[in-house]
XYZ file of C-alpha atoms in Angstrom:
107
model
C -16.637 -0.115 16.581
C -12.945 -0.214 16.770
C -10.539 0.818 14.056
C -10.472 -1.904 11.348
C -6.402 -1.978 11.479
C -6.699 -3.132 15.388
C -7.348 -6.991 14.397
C -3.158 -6.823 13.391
C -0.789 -7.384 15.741
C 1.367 -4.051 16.229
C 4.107 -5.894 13.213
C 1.772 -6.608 10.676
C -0.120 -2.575 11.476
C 3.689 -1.182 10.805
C 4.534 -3.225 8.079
C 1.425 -2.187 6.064
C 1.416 1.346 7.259
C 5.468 1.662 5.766
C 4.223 -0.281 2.543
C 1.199 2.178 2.055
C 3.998 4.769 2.687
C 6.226 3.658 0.338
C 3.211 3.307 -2.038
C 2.944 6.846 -1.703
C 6.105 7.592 -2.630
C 6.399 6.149 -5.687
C 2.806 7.806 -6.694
C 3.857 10.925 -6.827
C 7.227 9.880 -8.246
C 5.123 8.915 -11.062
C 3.254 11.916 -11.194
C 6.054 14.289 -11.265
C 3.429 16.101 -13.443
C 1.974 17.533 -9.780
C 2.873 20.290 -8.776
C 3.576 20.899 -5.004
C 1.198 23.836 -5.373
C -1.161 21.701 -7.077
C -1.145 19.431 -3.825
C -1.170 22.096 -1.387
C -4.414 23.389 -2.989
C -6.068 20.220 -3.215
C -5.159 18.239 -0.289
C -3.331 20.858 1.896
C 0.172 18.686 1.999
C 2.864 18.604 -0.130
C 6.148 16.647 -1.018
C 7.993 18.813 1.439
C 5.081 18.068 4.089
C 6.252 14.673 3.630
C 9.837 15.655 4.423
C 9.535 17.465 7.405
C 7.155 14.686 9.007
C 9.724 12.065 8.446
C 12.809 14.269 9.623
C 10.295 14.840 12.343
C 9.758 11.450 13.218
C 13.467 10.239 13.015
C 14.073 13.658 15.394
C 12.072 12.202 17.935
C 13.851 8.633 18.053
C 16.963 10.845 17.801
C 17.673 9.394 14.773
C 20.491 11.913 12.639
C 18.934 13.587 9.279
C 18.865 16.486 7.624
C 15.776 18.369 6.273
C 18.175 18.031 2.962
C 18.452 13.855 3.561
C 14.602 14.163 4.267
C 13.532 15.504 1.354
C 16.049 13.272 -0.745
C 14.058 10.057 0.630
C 10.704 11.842 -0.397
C 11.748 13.252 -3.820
C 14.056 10.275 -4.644
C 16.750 12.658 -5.965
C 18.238 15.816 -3.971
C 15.281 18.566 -3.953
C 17.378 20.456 -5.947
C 17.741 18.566 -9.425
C 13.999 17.432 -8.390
C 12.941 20.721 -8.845
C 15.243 21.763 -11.637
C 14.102 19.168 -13.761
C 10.271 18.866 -12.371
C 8.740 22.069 -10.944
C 7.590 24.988 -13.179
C 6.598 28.058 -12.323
C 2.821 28.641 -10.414
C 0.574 30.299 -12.366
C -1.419 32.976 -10.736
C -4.280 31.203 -10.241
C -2.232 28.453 -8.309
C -0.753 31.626 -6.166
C -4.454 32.812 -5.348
C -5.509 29.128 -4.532
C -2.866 28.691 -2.605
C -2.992 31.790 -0.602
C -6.542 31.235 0.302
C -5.844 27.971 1.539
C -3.202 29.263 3.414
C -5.317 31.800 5.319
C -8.319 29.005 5.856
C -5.691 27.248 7.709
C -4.483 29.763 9.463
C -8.261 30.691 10.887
């Protein structure tokens, strides 16, 4: 069995791929409630994941961008009056979760 998204044509595959992306975006734009941390813990990715795969991919069409320009198009605002306005402080539990997820991935 093939992958279900093979019966597009290579268009119509990118099209809804950058939609789904987009889709994404303006998730957790609405859910500014989320804490990085709280994403990092639960699904091992974060905003800033998000940002340095898409300065990634424009780096490899050698496409100009910043990590700062990449994390503008993720957070819809520069990252820092995103996080002035949006991020508190971890709580030590976060810290712990997040530290032990760090170390399974690093295994």
């Amino acid at each position: 069995m093939g992958n279900p998204a093979d019966k597009f044509d290579d268009q119509t595959r990118l099209e809804l791929e950058a939609a789904a992306f987009r889709r994404l975006l303006a998730h957790l734009d609405e859910r500014k409630d989320v804490q990085n941390i709280d994403l990092m813990n639960l699904a091992g990715f974060c905003r800033n994941c998000l940002s340095k795969w898409y300065l990634a991919e424009a780096g490899s069409r050698d496409l100009e961008l910043d990590y700062g320009a990449a994390r503008e198009i993720v957070y819809g605002m520069p990252y820092d009056d995103w996080k002035a306005k949006y991020q508190s402080e971890a709580s030590g539990d976060q810290k712990k979760a997040f530290d032990a997820e760090m170390a399974k991935q690093n295994h």
